[in-house]
């Protein structure tokens, strides 16, 4: 049915995490079956599994928070490189209407 609309599955963009509570032989069987059904799917550690950027398990919280902290540090360092006289209103202007998003957020009236 999805093929009628031009949709297809791309397993190379998919990931699966398995909580390894099974025996090694059983775990190998699960991985083999997944590879048969969805070839190219990536197997990731359950300890690092996230869904839309949020950790799925309590074990993944530390790793997820570390990644977000590193990203914030990078953004903070980049902000320090911007001139103090920089006007964000020029950057955030809509090209067609010339409306400044900063002015909208602050409730300021626009100059004609």
JSON list of C-alpha atoms in Angstrom, two decimals:
[
{"chain": "A", "resi": 1, "resn": "UNK", "atom": "CA", "xyz": [0.00, 0.00, 0.00]},
{"chain": "A", "resi": 2, "resn": "UNK", "atom": "CA", "xyz": [2.80, 2.46, 0.85]},
{"chain": "A", "resi": 3, "resn": "UNK", "atom": "CA", "xyz": [4.51, 1.69, -2.46]},
{"chain": "A", "resi": 4, "resn": "UNK", "atom": "CA", "xyz": [1.43, 3.04, -4.27]},
{"chain": "A", "resi": 5, "resn": "UNK", "atom": "CA", "xyz": [2.27, 6.46, -2.82]},
{"chain": "A", "resi": 6, "resn": "UNK", "atom": "CA", "xyz": [5.98, 6.17, -3.61]},
{"chain": "A", "resi": 7, "resn": "UNK", "atom": "CA", "xyz": [6.97, 5.37, -0.03]},
{"chain": "A", "resi": 8, "resn": "UNK", "atom": "CA", "xyz": [9.61, 2.81, 0.85]},
{"chain": "A", "resi": 9, "resn": "UNK", "atom": "CA", "xyz": [11.49, 1.70, 3.93]},
{"chain": "A", "resi": 10, "resn": "UNK", "atom": "CA", "xyz": [15.11, 2.67, 4.28]},
{"chain": "A", "resi": 11, "resn": "UNK", "atom": "CA", "xyz": [16.58, 0.40, 6.95]},
{"chain": "A", "resi": 12, "resn": "UNK", "atom": "CA", "xyz": [19.98, 2.10, 6.68]},
{"chain": "A", "resi": 13, "resn": "UNK", "atom": "CA", "xyz": [18.42, 5.04, 8.54]},
{"chain": "A", "resi": 14, "resn": "UNK", "atom": "CA", "xyz": [17.02, 2.80, 11.30]},
{"chain": "A", "resi": 15, "resn": "UNK", "atom": "CA", "xyz": [18.53, 1.67, 14.56]},
{"chain": "A", "resi": 16, "resn": "UNK", "atom": "CA", "xyz": [17.57, -1.06, 16.99]},
{"chain": "A", "resi": 17, "resn": "UNK", "atom": "CA", "xyz": [18.64, -1.52, 20.59]},
{"chain": "A", "resi": 18, "resn": "UNK", "atom": "CA", "xyz": [18.37, -4.86, 22.36]},
{"chain": "A", "resi": 19, "resn": "UNK", "atom": "CA", "xyz": [18.47, -5.16, 26.12]},
{"chain": "A", "resi": 20, "resn": "UNK", "atom": "CA", "xyz": [20.84, -8.09, 26.53]},
{"chain": "A", "resi": 21, "resn": "UNK", "atom": "CA", "xyz": [18.99, -10.03, 29.19]},
{"chain": "A", "resi": 22, "resn": "UNK", "atom": "CA", "xyz": [18.96, -13.15, 27.03]},
{"chain": "A", "resi": 23, "resn": "UNK", "atom": "CA", "xyz": [21.68, -15.75, 26.69]},
{"chain": "A", "resi": 24, "resn": "UNK", "atom": "CA", "xyz": [24.35, -15.20, 24.01]},
{"chain": "A", "resi": 25, "resn": "UNK", "atom": "CA", "xyz": [22.90, -17.85, 21.67]},
{"chain": "A", "resi": 26, "resn": "UNK", "atom": "CA", "xyz": [19.42, -16.39, 21.95]},
{"chain": "A", "resi": 27, "resn": "UNK", "atom": "CA", "xyz": [20.77, -12.89, 21.41]},
{"chain": "A", "resi": 28, "resn": "UNK", "atom": "CA", "xyz": [22.58, -14.02, 18.23]},
{"chain": "A", "resi": 29, "resn": "UNK", "atom": "CA", "xyz": [19.33, -15.55, 16.95]},
{"chain": "A", "resi": 30, "resn": "UNK", "atom": "CA", "xyz": [17.50, -12.26, 17.56]},
{"chain": "A", "resi": 31, "resn": "UNK", "atom": "CA", "xyz": [20.18, -10.28, 15.71]},
{"chain": "A", "resi": 32, "resn": "UNK", "atom": "CA", "xyz": [20.11, -12.77, 12.79]},
{"chain": "A", "resi": 33, "resn": "UNK", "atom": "CA", "xyz": [16.31, -12.53, 12.53]},
{"chain": "A", "resi": 34, "resn": "UNK", "atom": "CA", "xyz": [16.42, -8.74, 12.59]},
{"chain": "A", "resi": 35, "resn": "UNK", "atom": "CA", "xyz": [19.04, -8.76, 9.83]},
{"chain": "A", "resi": 36, "resn": "UNK", "atom": "CA", "xyz": [16.84, -11.04, 7.70]},
{"chain": "A", "resi": 37, "resn": "UNK", "atom": "CA", "xyz": [13.71, -8.90, 8.17]},
{"chain": "A", "resi": 38, "resn": "UNK", "atom": "CA", "xyz": [15.44, -5.51, 8.03]},
{"chain": "A", "resi": 39, "resn": "UNK", "atom": "CA", "xyz": [18.79, -5.74, 6.23]},
{"chain": "A", "resi": 40, "resn": "UNK", "atom": "CA", "xyz": [21.12, -2.83, 6.90]},
{"chain": "A", "resi": 41, "resn": "UNK", "atom": "CA", "xyz": [19.56, -1.82, 10.19]},
{"chain": "A", "resi": 42, "resn": "UNK", "atom": "CA", "xyz": [22.11, -0.54, 12.72]},
{"chain": "A", "resi": 43, "resn": "UNK", "atom": "CA", "xyz": [22.44, -2.31, 16.05]},
{"chain": "A", "resi": 44, "resn": "UNK", "atom": "CA", "xyz": [23.24, 0.10, 18.88]},
{"chain": "A", "resi": 45, "resn": "UNK", "atom": "CA", "xyz": [23.93, -0.42, 22.56]},
{"chain": "A", "resi": 46, "resn": "UNK", "atom": "CA", "xyz": [20.80, -0.14, 24.67]},
{"chain": "A", "resi": 47, "resn": "UNK", "atom": "CA", "xyz": [22.77, 1.93, 27.15]},
{"chain": "A", "resi": 48, "resn": "UNK", "atom": "CA", "xyz": [23.08, 4.75, 24.59]},
{"chain": "A", "resi": 49, "resn": "UNK", "atom": "CA", "xyz": [19.64, 4.49, 23.00]},
{"chain": "A", "resi": 50, "resn": "UNK", "atom": "CA", "xyz": [17.70, 7.72, 22.51]},
{"chain": "A", "resi": 51, "resn": "UNK", "atom": "CA", "xyz": [14.43, 8.65, 20.86]},
{"chain": "A", "resi": 52, "resn": "UNK", "atom": "CA", "xyz": [14.25, 12.13, 19.31]},
{"chain": "A", "resi": 53, "resn": "UNK", "atom": "CA", "xyz": [17.21, 13.20, 21.43]},
{"chain": "A", "resi": 54, "resn": "UNK", "atom": "CA", "xyz": [15.81, 11.94, 24.73]},
{"chain": "A", "resi": 55, "resn": "UNK", "atom": "CA", "xyz": [17.30, 8.97, 26.57]},
{"chain": "A", "resi": 56, "resn": "UNK", "atom": "CA", "xyz": [15.18, 5.83, 26.57]},
{"chain": "A", "resi": 57, "resn": "UNK", "atom": "CA", "xyz": [16.80, 4.13, 29.55]},
{"chain": "A", "resi": 58, "resn": "UNK", "atom": "CA", "xyz": [18.13, 5.49, 32.80]},
{"chain": "A", "resi": 59, "resn": "UNK", "atom": "CA", "xyz": [21.60, 4.31, 31.74]},
{"chain": "A", "resi": 60, "resn": "UNK", "atom": "CA", "xyz": [21.48, 6.62, 28.69]},
{"chain": "A", "resi": 61, "resn": "UNK", "atom": "CA", "xyz": [20.80, 9.78, 30.72]},
{"chain": "A", "resi": 62, "resn": "UNK", "atom": "CA", "xyz": [24.44, 10.44, 31.60]},
{"chain": "A", "resi": 63, "resn": "UNK", "atom": "CA", "xyz": [25.65, 10.10, 28.00]},
{"chain": "A", "resi": 64, "resn": "UNK", "atom": "CA", "xyz": [22.78, 12.20, 26.66]},
{"chain": "A", "resi": 65, "resn": "UNK", "atom": "CA", "xyz": [23.36, 14.99, 29.17]},
{"chain": "A", "resi": 66, "resn": "UNK", "atom": "CA", "xyz": [27.09, 14.96, 28.41]},
{"chain": "A", "resi": 67, "resn": "UNK", "atom": "CA", "xyz": [26.40, 15.41, 24.69]},
{"chain": "A", "resi": 68, "resn": "UNK", "atom": "CA", "xyz": [23.99, 18.29, 25.37]},
{"chain": "A", "resi": 69, "resn": "UNK", "atom": "CA", "xyz": [26.49, 19.92, 27.76]},
{"chain": "A", "resi": 70, "resn": "UNK", "atom": "CA", "xyz": [29.22, 19.73, 25.11]},
{"chain": "A", "resi": 71, "resn": "UNK", "atom": "CA", "xyz": [26.89, 21.32, 22.55]},
{"chain": "A", "resi": 72, "resn": "UNK", "atom": "CA", "xyz": [26.02, 24.17, 24.95]},
{"chain": "A", "resi": 73, "resn": "UNK", "atom": "CA", "xyz": [29.72, 24.78, 25.60]},
{"chain": "A", "resi": 74, "resn": "UNK", "atom": "CA", "xyz": [30.34, 25.10, 21.87]},
{"chain": "A", "resi": 75, "resn": "UNK", "atom": "CA", "xyz": [27.43, 27.54, 21.51]},
{"chain": "A", "resi": 76, "resn": "UNK", "atom": "CA", "xyz": [28.67, 29.54, 24.49]},
{"chain": "A", "resi": 77, "resn": "UNK", "atom": "CA", "xyz": [32.15, 29.82, 23.02]},
{"chain": "A", "resi": 78, "resn": "UNK", "atom": "CA", "xyz": [30.72, 30.96, 19.70]},
{"chain": "A", "resi": 79, "resn": "UNK", "atom": "CA", "xyz": [28.63, 33.64, 21.43]},
{"chain": "A", "resi": 80, "resn": "UNK", "atom": "CA", "xyz": [31.77, 35.02, 23.05]},
{"chain": "A", "resi": 81, "resn": "UNK", "atom": "CA", "xyz": [33.22, 35.57, 19.55]},
{"chain": "A", "resi": 82, "resn": "UNK", "atom": "CA", "xyz": [30.30, 37.77, 18.45]},
{"chain": "A", "resi": 83, "resn": "UNK", "atom": "CA", "xyz": [30.86, 41.51, 18.72]},
{"chain": "A", "resi": 84, "resn": "UNK", "atom": "CA", "xyz": [29.07, 43.18, 21.63]},
{"chain": "A", "resi": 85, "resn": "UNK", "atom": "CA", "xyz": [27.71, 45.74, 19.15]},
{"chain": "A", "resi": 86, "resn": "UNK", "atom": "CA", "xyz": [26.19, 43.05, 16.96]},
{"chain": "A", "resi": 87, "resn": "UNK", "atom": "CA", "xyz": [22.51, 43.65, 16.20]},
{"chain": "A", "resi": 88, "resn": "UNK", "atom": "CA", "xyz": [20.53, 40.43, 16.12]},
{"chain": "A", "resi": 89, "resn": "UNK", "atom": "CA", "xyz": [17.57, 42.35, 14.66]},
{"chain": "A", "resi": 90, "resn": "UNK", "atom": "CA", "xyz": [19.41, 42.54, 11.34]},
{"chain": "A", "resi": 91, "resn": "UNK", "atom": "CA", "xyz": [20.01, 38.82, 11.31]},
{"chain": "A", "resi": 92, "resn": "UNK", "atom": "CA", "xyz": [16.49, 37.82, 12.27]},
{"chain": "A", "resi": 93, "resn": "UNK", "atom": "CA", "xyz": [14.62, 40.00, 9.77]},
{"chain": "A", "resi": 94, "resn": "UNK", "atom": "CA", "xyz": [12.20, 38.27, 7.47]},
{"chain": "A", "resi": 95, "resn": "UNK", "atom": "CA", "xyz": [13.43, 39.07, 3.92]},
{"chain": "A", "resi": 96, "resn": "UNK", "atom": "CA", "xyz": [10.00, 39.73, 2.38]},
{"chain": "A", "resi": 97, "resn": "UNK", "atom": "CA", "xyz": [8.21, 41.61, 5.15]},
{"chain": "A", "resi": 98, "resn": "UNK", "atom": "CA", "xyz": [11.22, 43.22, 6.84]},
{"chain": "A", "resi": 99, "resn": "UNK", "atom": "CA", "xyz": [9.73, 42.22, 10.21]},
{"chain": "A", "resi": 100, "resn": "UNK", "atom": "CA", "xyz": [12.27, 41.71, 12.96]},
{"chain": "A", "resi": 101, "resn": "UNK", "atom": "CA", "xyz": [11.58, 38.63, 15.06]},
{"chain": "A", "resi": 102, "resn": "UNK", "atom": "CA", "xyz": [13.37, 40.27, 17.97]},
{"chain": "A", "resi": 103, "resn": "UNK", "atom": "CA", "xyz": [11.00, 43.26, 17.72]},
{"chain": "A", "resi": 104, "resn": "UNK", "atom": "CA", "xyz": [8.01, 40.92, 17.66]},
{"chain": "A", "resi": 105, "resn": "UNK", "atom": "CA", "xyz": [9.27, 39.07, 20.73]},
{"chain": "A", "resi": 106, "resn": "UNK", "atom": "CA", "xyz": [9.94, 42.30, 22.62]},
{"chain": "A", "resi": 107, "resn": "UNK", "atom": "CA", "xyz": [6.64, 43.89, 21.50]},
{"chain": "A", "resi": 108, "resn": "UNK", "atom": "CA", "xyz": [8.33, 46.90, 19.87]},
{"chain": "A", "resi": 109, "resn": "UNK", "atom": "CA", "xyz": [6.67, 48.85, 17.08]},
{"chain": "A", "resi": 110, "resn": "UNK", "atom": "CA", "xyz": [8.36, 48.66, 13.70]},
{"chain": "A", "resi": 111, "resn": "UNK", "atom": "CA", "xyz": [9.76, 51.71, 11.90]},
{"chain": "A", "resi": 112, "resn": "UNK", "atom": "CA", "xyz": [8.31, 52.32, 8.48]}
]
